[in-house]
Amino acid sequence: MSHDPINPAWPEDLPLRAAMAESPTSASAFSRHLERSLQLRVDYVLEGGVQRGGDRVRINLQLIDAHEDVHLWADSYLQRTARRMTRDPEAYDLFIRGREARNRGEPREAAELQERAVAEDPGFLAAFAEAAQVHALVYQAERTPERAEAARRAAERAAELDPGAEDAQLAMGFYLYRVEGDYPAALDWLGRAAGSLRGDAGYRAGTALVERRVGRWRSALASFEAAATLSPGNHIYARELGGTLLRMRRYAEAETWLQECVSTAPDPDTCQYLLGLLSWMRDGSPDEWRALEDAYSRWQLDMSRGDFRSALATLDDSETPHVTLAVWYPGELLAAWVYEALGDSARALESYTAAASILELQIAEGPADERHHQALGLAYAGLGRRTDALRESIAAVDRRPVERDALLGPVHLFALAAVHARLGNTEEALTALEQLLTIPSTFSATQLRSHFLLAPLQPDTGFLGLLDREPGRVF
């Protein structure tokens, strides 16, 4: 796992339960309780009823103690009829295997299996919808036009087969969210499924992810809270609740949820990382990162403490880029910052030059990616290439402004502020930083006061006055 030097990783592959197929959990629970009731013979009675509405079937079951006339257990299962599924056993097998691959965290394999399923049955709506979701997940990581086209094609086919199906609505919503970045349109599609899925934890959490992008922070918080209530003990919802509250600078509440995540998650490193970010924003030192073995977390901790030689020792593989949803940093860029802090201008220049070459190639080969422009702006600033640095940094902000993406936009705004600071544009740097402190973000006055990328501003009275005057609003 790797983390962002100036922004945490925000893994968004929530286990959104597809409304595209019968819930395995519900089906297995039904089987278990039915088996138990049969074994209990006449001492207990299993009652049930079936309600049909359109293409949906609701099964209501209750287990009753025949002697005491006491309800021991009751549940309800909503299933879709076969119109959205398939009668082709090979296609269905591929579909199930694809869903299993996705649940294992293997979306590329899942996408391949779903494509085989729809090739076997071109009318298999659920498989088209699932294919759209997993293609979109992969696109977030690789951002290739081929993957974007595959996600679009699958989502549109699902909507063509039945635009009123929750499967198609979710598929189109998450295609627009993950691939197109059209968050208002994504919310519109997801909203169409709200009537039947409002009580689904995964749906509420998935909607919250999009609400957060459009800056609807309180609504996103309420949606995550609903998900956590519907699925108590779910460490992913605890993590996202904590991360959302952290950006809203509600530190005490954020810490409670993140501590719960650390205690329940099978791999608590991301939650531990967010706790470190919380301590950096609130207290000025990300000491919680001491518990992490991740090299980038230790690198950030060393940089925040001014222990630059230790930070340099951590960068044992400078050829490995550091990639998250927010940034794409070559190891050479991280090394350049360390060498510069150590006063080794020759090695810093060499590293900045190498980083710029890598990023120029990434941009030339495409596809367009604001993360490459952001990092190249920082590299050019280190090389003193004033015009080029501003061009690239502004390009990153223009491609993902705060107004369009309230979650990741602040990261690019901070990078622009750092470039302005490096180039001596103090007034422009302060304008950007003031905006950061008045919106939800992963930046605070306490943290910015000693941030290594803002070192040129630290003696400036205007900078210090801003931090004293605007410590960061709580939302």
CSV table of C-alpha atoms in Angstrom, one decimal:
chain,number,residue,atom,x,y,z
A,1,MET,CA,0.0,0.0,0.0
A,2,SER,CA,1.2,3.5,-0.7
A,3,HIS,CA,0.0,6.9,0.4
A,4,ASP,CA,0.0,10.4,-0.9
A,5,PRO,CA,2.7,12.8,0.3
A,6,ILE,CA,0.2,15.6,0.5
A,7,ASN,CA,-3.1,13.8,0.5
A,8,PRO,CA,-4.3,10.4,1.8
A,9,ALA,CA,-5.3,7.6,-0.4
A,10,TRP,CA,-9.0,7.4,-0.7
A,11,PRO,CA,-9.9,3.9,-1.8
A,12,GLU,CA,-13.3,4.1,-3.2
A,13,ASP,CA,-14.0,0.5,-4.3
A,14,LEU,CA,-16.7,0.0,-1.6
A,15,PRO,CA,-18.3,-3.4,-1.7
A,16,LEU,CA,-21.4,-2.0,-3.3
A,17,ARG,CA,-23.8,-4.8,-3.2
A,18,ALA,CA,-25.1,-5.1,-6.8
A,19,ALA,CA,-28.8,-4.8,-7.0
A,20,MET,CA,-28.1,-6.7,-10.2
A,21,ALA,CA,-28.5,-10.2,-8.8
A,22,GLU,CA,-30.1,-11.9,-5.9
A,23,SER,CA,-28.1,-11.1,-2.7
A,24,PRO,CA,-25.9,-14.1,-1.9
A,25,THR,CA,-26.3,-13.2,1.8
A,26,SER,CA,-30.1,-13.2,1.6
A,27,ALA,CA,-30.2,-16.4,-0.3
A,28,SER,CA,-27.8,-18.2,2.0
A,29,ALA,CA,-29.7,-16.9,5.1
A,30,PHE,CA,-33.0,-18.1,3.5
A,31,SER,CA,-31.5,-21.6,3.0
A,32,ARG,CA,-30.1,-21.8,6.5
A,33,HIS,CA,-33.3,-20.8,8.2
A,34,LEU,CA,-35.4,-23.0,6.0
A,35,GLU,CA,-33.2,-26.0,6.7
A,36,ARG,CA,-33.4,-25.2,10.5
A,37,SER,CA,-37.2,-25.0,10.4
A,38,LEU,CA,-37.5,-28.3,8.6
A,39,GLN,CA,-35.2,-30.0,11.1
A,40,LEU,CA,-37.3,-28.7,14.0
A,41,ARG,CA,-40.4,-30.6,12.8
A,42,VAL,CA,-43.7,-29.7,14.3
A,43,ASP,CA,-42.4,-27.8,17.3
A,44,TYR,CA,-41.9,-24.8,15.0
A,45,VAL,CA,-43.8,-23.4,12.1
A,46,LEU,CA,-42.3,-21.6,9.1
A,47,GLU,CA,-44.8,-19.2,7.6
A,48,GLY,CA,-44.3,-17.2,4.5
A,49,GLY,CA,-45.9,-15.2,1.7
A,50,VAL,CA,-45.0,-14.0,-1.8
A,51,GLN,CA,-45.8,-10.6,-3.1
A,52,ARG,CA,-45.3,-9.7,-6.8
A,53,GLY,CA,-45.0,-6.2,-8.2
A,54,GLY,CA,-43.9,-5.7,-11.8
A,55,ASP,CA,-40.7,-7.7,-12.2
A,56,ARG,CA,-40.0,-7.9,-8.5
A,57,VAL,CA,-40.9,-10.6,-6.0
A,58,ARG,CA,-40.8,-10.1,-2.3
A,59,ILE,CA,-40.7,-13.2,-0.1
A,60,ASN,CA,-41.7,-12.7,3.6
A,61,LEU,CA,-40.8,-15.4,6.1
A,62,GLN,CA,-41.3,-15.9,9.8
A,63,LEU,CA,-40.4,-18.7,12.2
A,64,ILE,CA,-42.9,-19.3,15.0
A,65,ASP,CA,-42.7,-21.4,18.2
A,66,ALA,CA,-45.8,-23.6,17.8
A,67,HIS,CA,-46.1,-24.1,21.6
A,68,GLU,CA,-45.6,-20.6,22.8
A,69,ASP,CA,-46.9,-18.8,19.7
A,70,VAL,CA,-43.8,-16.6,19.7
A,71,HIS,CA,-42.1,-15.2,16.6
A,72,LEU,CA,-38.5,-16.4,16.7
A,73,TRP,CA,-37.3,-15.0,13.5
A,74,ALA,CA,-38.6,-13.0,10.5
A,75,ASP,CA,-37.0,-11.6,7.4
A,76,SER,CA,-37.9,-10.3,3.9
A,77,TYR,CA,-36.1,-11.0,0.6
A,78,LEU,CA,-36.5,-8.9,-2.5
A,79,GLN,CA,-35.7,-10.7,-5.7
A,80,ARG,CA,-35.9,-9.9,-9.3
A,81,THR,CA,-37.5,-12.2,-11.9
A,82,ALA,CA,-35.7,-13.8,-14.7
A,83,ARG,CA,-36.1,-10.9,-17.1
A,84,ARG,CA,-32.7,-9.4,-16.0
A,85,MET,CA,-30.9,-12.7,-15.7
A,86,THR,CA,-30.3,-15.5,-18.2
A,87,ARG,CA,-31.4,-19.0,-19.0
A,88,ASP,CA,-28.0,-19.8,-20.4
A,89,PRO,CA,-26.1,-21.9,-17.8
A,90,GLU,CA,-22.7,-21.0,-19.3
A,91,ALA,CA,-23.4,-17.3,-19.2
A,92,TYR,CA,-24.7,-17.5,-15.6
A,93,ASP,CA,-21.7,-19.4,-14.5
A,94,LEU,CA,-19.4,-16.8,-16.0
A,95,PHE,CA,-21.5,-14.0,-14.3
A,96,ILE,CA,-21.2,-15.6,-10.9
A,97,ARG,CA,-17.4,-16.2,-11.3
A,98,GLY,CA,-17.1,-12.6,-12.4
A,99,ARG,CA,-18.8,-11.4,-9.2
A,100,GLU,CA,-16.6,-13.6,-7.1
A,101,ALA,CA,-13.5,-12.1,-8.8
A,102,ARG,CA,-14.7,-8.6,-8.0
A,103,ASN,CA,-15.3,-9.5,-4.4
A,104,ARG,CA,-11.7,-10.9,-4.2
A,105,GLY,CA,-10.5,-7.5,-5.4
A,106,GLU,CA,-9.7,-8.6,-8.9
A,107,PRO,CA,-11.7,-6.2,-11.2
A,108,ARG,CA,-9.7,-6.9,-14.3
A,109,GLU,CA,-10.5,-10.6,-14.1
A,110,ALA,CA,-14.1,-9.8,-13.3
A,111,ALA,CA,-14.4,-7.6,-16.4
A,112,GLU,CA,-13.1,-10.4,-18.6
A,113,LEU,CA,-15.5,-12.9,-17.2
A,114,GLN,CA,-18.5,-10.5,-17.6
A,115,GLU,CA,-17.6,-9.8,-21.2
A,116,ARG,CA,-17.6,-13.5,-21.8
A,117,ALA,CA,-21.0,-13.8,-20.1
A,118,VAL,CA,-22.6,-11.1,-22.3
A,119,ALA,CA,-21.0,-12.6,-25.4
A,120,GLU,CA,-22.7,-15.9,-24.5
A,121,ASP,CA,-26.0,-14.1,-23.9
A,122,PRO,CA,-26.4,-10.6,-25.5
A,123,GLY,CA,-29.6,-10.0,-23.5
A,124,PHE,CA,-28.1,-10.6,-20.1
A,125,LEU,CA,-28.8,-7.3,-18.4
A,126,ALA,CA,-27.2,-8.1,-15.0
A,127,ALA,CA,-23.9,-9.1,-16.7
A,128,PHE,CA,-23.8,-6.0,-18.8
A,129,ALA,CA,-24.4,-3.9,-15.6
A,130,GLU,CA,-21.7,-5.7,-13.7
A,131,ALA,CA,-19.3,-5.4,-16.6
A,132,ALA,CA,-19.9,-1.6,-16.7
A,133,GLN,CA,-19.1,-1.4,-12.9
A,134,VAL,CA,-15.9,-3.4,-13.0
A,135,HIS,CA,-14.6,-1.7,-16.2
A,136,ALA,CA,-15.2,1.6,-14.5
A,137,LEU,CA,-13.3,0.5,-11.4
A,138,VAL,CA,-10.3,-0.5,-13.6
A,139,TYR,CA,-10.5,2.7,-15.5
A,140,GLN,CA,-9.9,4.7,-12.2
A,141,ALA,CA,-6.6,3.0,-12.0
A,142,GLU,CA,-5.3,2.9,-15.6
A,143,ARG,CA,-7.4,5.7,-17.3
A,144,THR,CA,-7.1,4.2,-20.8
A,145,PRO,CA,-9.6,5.1,-23.5
A,146,GLU,CA,-10.2,1.5,-24.3
A,147,ARG,CA,-11.3,0.8,-20.7
A,148,ALA,CA,-13.5,3.9,-20.7
A,149,GLU,CA,-15.2,2.7,-24.0
A,150,ALA,CA,-15.8,-0.7,-22.6
A,151,ALA,CA,-17.5,0.7,-19.5
A,152,ARG,CA,-19.6,3.1,-21.6
A,153,ARG,CA,-20.7,0.4,-24.0
A,154,ALA,CA,-21.7,-2.0,-21.2
A,155,ALA,CA,-23.6,0.7,-19.2
A,156,GLU,CA,-25.5,1.9,-22.3
A,157,ARG,CA,-26.4,-1.7,-23.3
A,158,ALA,CA,-27.8,-2.3,-19.8
A,159,ALA,CA,-29.9,0.9,-19.9
A,160,GLU,CA,-31.0,-0.1,-23.4
A,161,LEU,CA,-32.3,-3.5,-22.2
A,162,ASP,CA,-34.3,-1.9,-19.3
A,163,PRO,CA,-33.7,1.7,-18.3
A,164,GLY,CA,-36.0,1.2,-15.3
A,165,ALA,CA,-33.9,-1.6,-13.8
A,166,GLU,CA,-31.8,-0.8,-10.7
A,167,ASP,CA,-28.9,-2.7,-12.3
A,168,ALA,CA,-28.9,-0.3,-15.3
A,169,GLN,CA,-29.4,2.8,-13.2
A,170,LEU,CA,-26.4,1.9,-10.9
A,171,ALA,CA,-24.3,0.9,-13.8
A,172,MET,CA,-24.9,4.2,-15.6
A,173,GLY,CA,-24.5,6.2,-12.4
A,174,PHE,CA,-21.1,4.7,-11.6
A,175,TYR,CA,-19.9,4.9,-15.2
A,176,LEU,CA,-20.6,8.6,-15.1
A,177,TYR,CA,-19.0,8.9,-11.7
A,178,ARG,CA,-15.8,6.9,-12.2
A,179,VAL,CA,-15.2,7.5,-16.0
A,180,GLU,CA,-16.8,10.7,-17.1
A,181,GLY,CA,-16.5,12.5,-13.8
A,182,ASP,CA,-19.9,13.9,-14.4
A,183,TYR,CA,-21.0,13.9,-10.8
A,184,PRO,CA,-24.4,15.7,-11.1
A,185,ALA,CA,-25.5,13.3,-13.8
A,186,ALA,CA,-24.2,10.3,-11.8
A,187,LEU,CA,-26.3,11.4,-8.8
A,188,ASP,CA,-29.3,11.7,-11.1
A,189,TRP,CA,-29.0,8.1,-12.3
A,190,LEU,CA,-28.3,6.8,-8.8
A,191,GLY,CA,-31.3,8.8,-7.5
A,192,ARG,CA,-33.6,6.8,-9.8
A,193,ALA,CA,-32.8,3.7,-7.8
A,194,ALA,CA,-33.4,5.3,-4.4
A,195,GLY,CA,-37.0,4.1,-4.1
A,196,SER,CA,-36.1,0.4,-3.8
A,197,LEU,CA,-32.5,0.7,-2.6
A,198,ARG,CA,-32.7,3.4,0.1
A,199,GLY,CA,-32.4,0.7,2.7
A,200,ASP,CA,-29.3,-0.9,1.2
A,201,ALA,CA,-26.1,0.0,3.0
A,202,GLY,CA,-23.9,-0.3,-0.1
A,203,TYR,CA,-26.2,1.9,-2.2
A,204,ARG,CA,-26.2,4.6,0.5
A,205,ALA,CA,-22.4,4.5,0.8
A,206,GLY,CA,-22.0,4.6,-3.0
A,207,THR,CA,-24.2,7.6,-3.2
A,208,ALA,CA,-22.2,9.3,-0.5
A,209,LEU,CA,-19.0,8.9,-2.6
A,210,VAL,CA,-20.6,11.0,-5.3
A,211,GLU,CA,-22.2,13.5,-3.0
A,212,ARG,CA,-18.8,14.2,-1.5
A,213,ARG,CA,-17.4,15.0,-5.0
A,214,VAL,CA,-20.0,17.7,-5.6
A,215,GLY,CA,-19.3,19.2,-2.2
A,216,ARG,CA,-22.5,18.0,-0.5
A,217,TRP,CA,-20.6,17.2,2.6
A,218,ARG,CA,-23.4,17.1,5.1
A,219,SER,CA,-25.5,15.0,2.8
A,220,ALA,CA,-22.6,12.6,2.2
A,221,LEU,CA,-22.0,12.4,5.9
A,222,ALA,CA,-25.7,11.5,6.5
A,223,SER,CA,-25.5,8.8,3.7
A,224,PHE,CA,-22.4,7.2,5.2
A,225,GLU,CA,-24.0,7.3,8.7
A,226,ALA,CA,-27.0,5.5,7.2
A,227,ALA,CA,-24.8,2.9,5.7
A,228,ALA,CA,-23.0,2.4,9.0
A,229,THR,CA,-26.3,2.0,10.8
A,230,LEU,CA,-27.6,-0.5,8.2
A,231,SER,CA,-24.4,-2.5,8.4
A,232,PRO,CA,-23.0,-2.0,11.9
A,233,GLY,CA,-19.4,-3.0,12.4
A,234,ASN,CA,-18.5,-2.5,8.7
A,235,HIS,CA,-14.9,-1.2,8.8
A,236,ILE,CA,-15.2,0.3,5.3
A,237,TYR,CA,-18.1,2.6,6.3
A,238,ALA,CA,-16.2,3.5,9.5
A,239,ARG,CA,-13.2,4.5,7.4
A,240,GLU,CA,-15.2,6.6,5.0
A,241,LEU,CA,-17.1,8.3,7.9
A,242,GLY,CA,-13.8,9.1,9.6
A,243,GLY,CA,-12.3,10.3,6.4
A,244,THR,CA,-15.2,12.6,5.6
A,245,LEU,CA,-15.3,14.0,9.1
A,246,LEU,CA,-11.6,14.6,8.9
A,247,ARG,CA,-12.0,16.7,5.8
A,248,MET,CA,-14.7,18.6,7.6
A,249,ARG,CA,-12.2,19.1,10.4
A,250,ARG,CA,-14.4,17.5,13.0
A,251,TYR,CA,-11.4,15.8,14.5
A,252,ALA,CA,-13.0,14.2,17.6
A,253,GLU,CA,-15.8,12.5,15.7
A,254,ALA,CA,-13.3,11.5,13.0
A,255,GLU,CA,-11.0,9.9,15.5
A,256,THR,CA,-13.8,7.8,17.0
A,257,TRP,CA,-14.7,6.3,13.6
A,258,LEU,CA,-11.1,5.8,12.5
A,259,GLN,CA,-10.3,4.0,15.8
A,260,GLU,CA,-13.2,1.7,15.2
A,261,CYS,CA,-11.9,1.0,11.7
A,262,VAL,CA,-8.5,0.2,13.1
A,263,SER,CA,-10.0,-2.2,15.6
A,264,THR,CA,-12.2,-4.0,13.0
A,265,ALA,CA,-10.4,-3.9,9.7
A,266,PRO,CA,-8.5,-7.0,8.5
A,267,ASP,CA,-5.9,-4.6,7.1
A,268,PRO,CA,-6.1,-1.4,9.2
A,269,ASP,CA,-3.2,0.5,7.5
A,270,THR,CA,-5.4,2.9,5.6
A,271,CYS,CA,-7.3,3.8,8.8
A,272,GLN,CA,-4.0,4.1,10.7
A,273,TYR,CA,-2.8,6.4,7.9
A,274,LEU,CA,-5.8,8.6,8.3
A,275,LEU,CA,-5.3,8.8,12.0
A,276,GLY,CA,-1.8,10.0,11.3
A,277,LEU,CA,-3.1,12.7,8.9
A,278,LEU,CA,-5.6,13.7,11.6
A,279,SER,CA,-2.8,14.2,14.1
A,280,TRP,CA,-0.8,16.2,11.5
A,281,MET,CA,-3.8,18.5,10.8
A,282,ARG,CA,-4.8,18.9,14.5
A,283,ASP,CA,-1.5,18.7,16.3
A,284,GLY,CA,1.1,19.4,13.7
A,285,SER,CA,2.8,15.9,13.7
A,286,PRO,CA,1.6,12.7,12.1
A,287,ASP,CA,3.0,10.5,14.9
A,288,GLU,CA,0.4,7.8,14.2
A,289,TRP,CA,2.4,6.9,11.1
A,290,ARG,CA,5.1,5.4,13.3
A,291,ALA,CA,2.9,2.3,13.4
A,292,LEU,CA,3.0,1.9,9.7
A,293,GLU,CA,5.6,0.0,7.7
A,294,ASP,CA,4.7,1.6,4.4
A,295,ALA,CA,7.7,3.5,3.0
A,296,TYR,CA,5.8,6.5,1.9
A,297,SER,CA,4.2,7.0,5.2
A,298,ARG,CA,7.5,6.8,6.9
A,299,TRP,CA,8.9,9.2,4.3
A,300,GLN,CA,6.2,11.7,5.1
A,301,LEU,CA,6.7,11.4,8.8
A,302,ASP,CA,10.4,12.1,8.4
A,303,MET,CA,9.8,15.0,6.2
A,304,SER,CA,7.2,16.5,8.6
A,305,ARG,CA,9.8,16.2,11.4
A,306,GLY,CA,12.7,17.6,9.4
A,307,ASP,CA,14.6,14.3,9.5
A,308,PHE,CA,15.7,14.5,5.9
A,309,ARG,CA,18.5,11.9,6.0
A,310,SER,CA,16.1,9.3,7.3
A,311,ALA,CA,13.6,10.3,4.6
A,312,LEU,CA,16.3,9.8,2.0
A,313,ALA,CA,17.1,6.4,3.3
A,314,THR,CA,13.4,5.4,3.0
A,315,LEU,CA,13.5,6.1,-0.8
A,316,ASP,CA,15.3,2.8,-1.6
A,317,ASP,CA,13.5,2.5,-5.0
A,318,SER,CA,13.3,5.9,-6.7
A,319,GLU,CA,12.1,4.3,-9.9
A,320,THR,CA,8.7,3.3,-8.4
A,321,PRO,CA,6.1,6.0,-9.0
A,322,HIS,CA,3.8,6.9,-6.1
A,323,VAL,CA,0.2,6.8,-7.4
A,324,THR,CA,-3.1,7.5,-5.8
A,325,LEU,CA,-6.4,8.9,-7.1
A,326,ALA,CA,-5.0,12.4,-6.3
A,327,VAL,CA,-1.3,12.3,-7.4
A,328,TRP,CA,1.2,10.6,-9.7
A,329,TYR,CA,4.7,11.2,-8.3
A,330,PRO,CA,7.9,9.7,-9.6
A,331,GLY,CA,10.3,8.6,-6.9
A,332,GLU,CA,12.7,11.0,-8.5
A,333,LEU,CA,10.5,13.9,-7.5
A,334,LEU,CA,10.3,12.8,-3.9
A,335,ALA,CA,14.1,12.4,-3.9
A,336,ALA,CA,14.5,15.9,-5.3
A,337,TRP,CA,12.6,17.4,-2.4
A,338,VAL,CA,14.8,15.5,0.1
A,339,TYR,CA,18.1,16.5,-1.6
A,340,GLU,CA,16.9,20.1,-1.7
A,341,ALA,CA,16.1,20.1,2.0
A,342,LEU,CA,19.5,18.6,2.7
A,343,GLY,CA,21.2,21.4,0.8
A,344,ASP,CA,22.5,19.1,-2.0
A,345,SER,CA,21.6,21.3,-4.9
A,346,ALA,CA,23.5,19.2,-7.5
A,347,ARG,CA,21.6,16.0,-6.7
A,348,ALA,CA,18.3,17.9,-6.4
A,349,LEU,CA,18.8,19.3,-9.9
A,350,GLU,CA,19.6,15.9,-11.2
A,351,SER,CA,16.4,14.4,-9.6
A,352,TYR,CA,14.2,17.2,-10.7
A,353,THR,CA,15.4,16.8,-14.3
A,354,ALA,CA,14.8,13.1,-14.2
A,355,ALA,CA,11.3,13.6,-12.7
A,356,ALA,CA,10.4,16.1,-15.4
A,357,SER,CA,11.5,13.7,-18.2
A,358,ILE,CA,9.4,10.9,-16.8
A,359,LEU,CA,6.3,13.2,-16.5
A,360,GLU,CA,6.8,14.8,-19.9
A,361,LEU,CA,6.8,11.3,-21.4
A,362,GLN,CA,3.6,10.3,-19.5
A,363,ILE,CA,1.8,13.4,-20.8
A,364,ALA,CA,3.1,12.8,-24.4
A,365,GLU,CA,1.9,9.2,-24.4
A,366,GLY,CA,-1.5,10.1,-22.8
A,367,PRO,CA,-4.2,9.8,-21.9
A,368,ALA,CA,-4.8,13.3,-20.4
A,369,ASP,CA,-4.3,13.1,-16.6
A,370,GLU,CA,-4.3,16.1,-14.3
A,371,ARG,CA,-2.0,14.3,-11.9
A,372,HIS,CA,0.9,14.3,-14.4
A,373,HIS,CA,0.4,18.0,-15.0
A,374,GLN,CA,0.4,18.7,-11.3
A,375,ALA,CA,3.6,16.8,-10.6
A,376,LEU,CA,5.3,18.3,-13.7
A,377,GLY,CA,4.5,21.8,-12.4
A,378,LEU,CA,6.2,21.0,-9.1
A,379,ALA,CA,9.2,19.5,-11.0
A,380,TYR,CA,9.5,22.6,-13.3
A,381,ALA,CA,9.3,24.8,-10.2
A,382,GLY,CA,12.3,23.0,-8.8
A,383,LEU,CA,14.2,23.6,-12.0
A,384,GLY,CA,13.3,27.3,-12.0
A,385,ARG,CA,11.3,27.0,-15.2
A,386,ARG,CA,8.8,29.6,-14.1
A,387,THR,CA,6.5,29.8,-17.1
A,388,ASP,CA,6.4,26.1,-17.6
A,389,ALA,CA,5.7,25.4,-13.9
A,390,LEU,CA,2.7,27.8,-13.8
A,391,ARG,CA,1.3,26.4,-17.1
A,392,GLU,CA,1.3,22.8,-15.8
A,393,SER,CA,0.1,23.6,-12.4
A,394,ILE,CA,-2.8,25.7,-13.7
A,395,ALA,CA,-3.6,23.0,-16.2
A,396,ALA,CA,-4.0,20.5,-13.3
A,397,VAL,CA,-6.4,22.9,-11.4
A,398,ASP,CA,-8.3,23.6,-14.6
A,399,ARG,CA,-8.8,20.0,-15.3
A,400,ARG,CA,-10.1,19.2,-11.8
A,401,PRO,CA,-11.2,22.4,-10.1
A,402,VAL,CA,-12.6,22.4,-6.5
A,403,GLU,CA,-15.9,23.6,-8.0
A,404,ARG,CA,-16.2,20.4,-10.0
A,405,ASP,CA,-14.5,17.9,-7.6
A,406,ALA,CA,-14.6,18.9,-4.0
A,407,LEU,CA,-12.7,15.8,-2.9
A,408,LEU,CA,-9.6,15.9,-5.1
A,409,GLY,CA,-9.7,19.5,-6.3
A,410,PRO,CA,-8.1,20.8,-3.1
A,411,VAL,CA,-5.0,18.7,-3.7
A,412,HIS,CA,-4.2,20.4,-7.0
A,413,LEU,CA,-5.0,23.8,-5.5
A,414,PHE,CA,-2.4,23.1,-2.8
A,415,ALA,CA,0.2,22.1,-5.4
A,416,LEU,CA,-0.5,25.4,-7.3
A,417,ALA,CA,0.1,27.2,-4.0
A,418,ALA,CA,3.4,25.4,-3.5
A,419,VAL,CA,4.5,26.3,-7.0
A,420,HIS,CA,3.6,29.9,-6.4
A,421,ALA,CA,5.5,29.8,-3.1
A,422,ARG,CA,8.6,28.4,-4.8
A,423,LEU,CA,8.5,31.0,-7.5
A,424,GLY,CA,8.2,33.9,-5.1
A,425,ASN,CA,4.5,34.7,-5.9
A,426,THR,CA,3.6,35.1,-2.3
A,427,GLU,CA,0.3,36.9,-2.8
A,428,GLU,CA,-1.0,34.2,-5.3
A,429,ALA,CA,0.2,31.5,-2.9
A,430,LEU,CA,-1.7,33.0,0.0
A,431,THR,CA,-4.9,33.4,-2.0
A,432,ALA,CA,-4.9,29.7,-2.9
A,433,LEU,CA,-4.1,28.7,0.7
A,434,GLU,CA,-6.8,30.9,2.1
A,435,GLN,CA,-9.3,29.1,-0.1
A,436,LEU,CA,-8.0,25.7,1.1
A,437,LEU,CA,-8.6,26.7,4.7
A,438,THR,CA,-12.2,27.8,4.1
A,439,ILE,CA,-13.4,24.6,2.4
A,440,PRO,CA,-13.4,20.9,3.5
A,441,SER,CA,-10.0,19.5,2.7
A,442,THR,CA,-7.1,17.6,4.2
A,443,PHE,CA,-5.3,20.8,5.0
A,444,SER,CA,-5.2,22.8,8.2
A,445,ALA,CA,-3.4,25.9,9.5
A,446,THR,CA,-1.4,23.8,12.0
A,447,GLN,CA,-0.3,21.4,9.2
A,448,LEU,CA,0.6,24.1,6.7
A,449,ARG,CA,2.7,26.0,9.2
A,450,SER,CA,5.6,23.6,8.8
A,451,HIS,CA,4.8,21.9,5.5
A,452,PHE,CA,8.1,21.3,3.7
A,453,LEU,CA,6.6,22.4,0.3
A,454,LEU,CA,5.7,25.7,1.8
A,455,ALA,CA,9.2,26.4,3.3
A,456,PRO,CA,9.6,29.6,1.2
A,457,LEU,CA,6.6,31.1,2.9
A,458,GLN,CA,7.4,30.3,6.5
A,459,PRO,CA,9.2,33.6,7.3
A,460,ASP,CA,6.5,35.7,5.7
A,461,THR,CA,4.3,37.7,8.0
A,462,GLY,CA,1.4,37.5,5.6
A,463,PHE,CA,1.6,33.7,5.7
A,464,LEU,CA,1.7,33.6,9.5
A,465,GLY,CA,-1.1,36.1,9.7
A,466,LEU,CA,-3.3,34.0,7.5
A,467,LEU,CA,-2.7,30.9,9.6
A,468,ASP,CA,-3.5,32.8,12.8
A,469,ARG,CA,-6.6,34.4,11.2
A,470,GLU,CA,-8.0,31.4,9.4
A,471,PRO,CA,-7.1,28.2,11.1
A,472,GLY,CA,-9.6,26.3,9.0
A,473,ARG,CA,-13.4,26.2,9.2
A,474,VAL,CA,-15.3,23.3,10.7
A,475,PHE,CA,-18.2,22.0,8.7
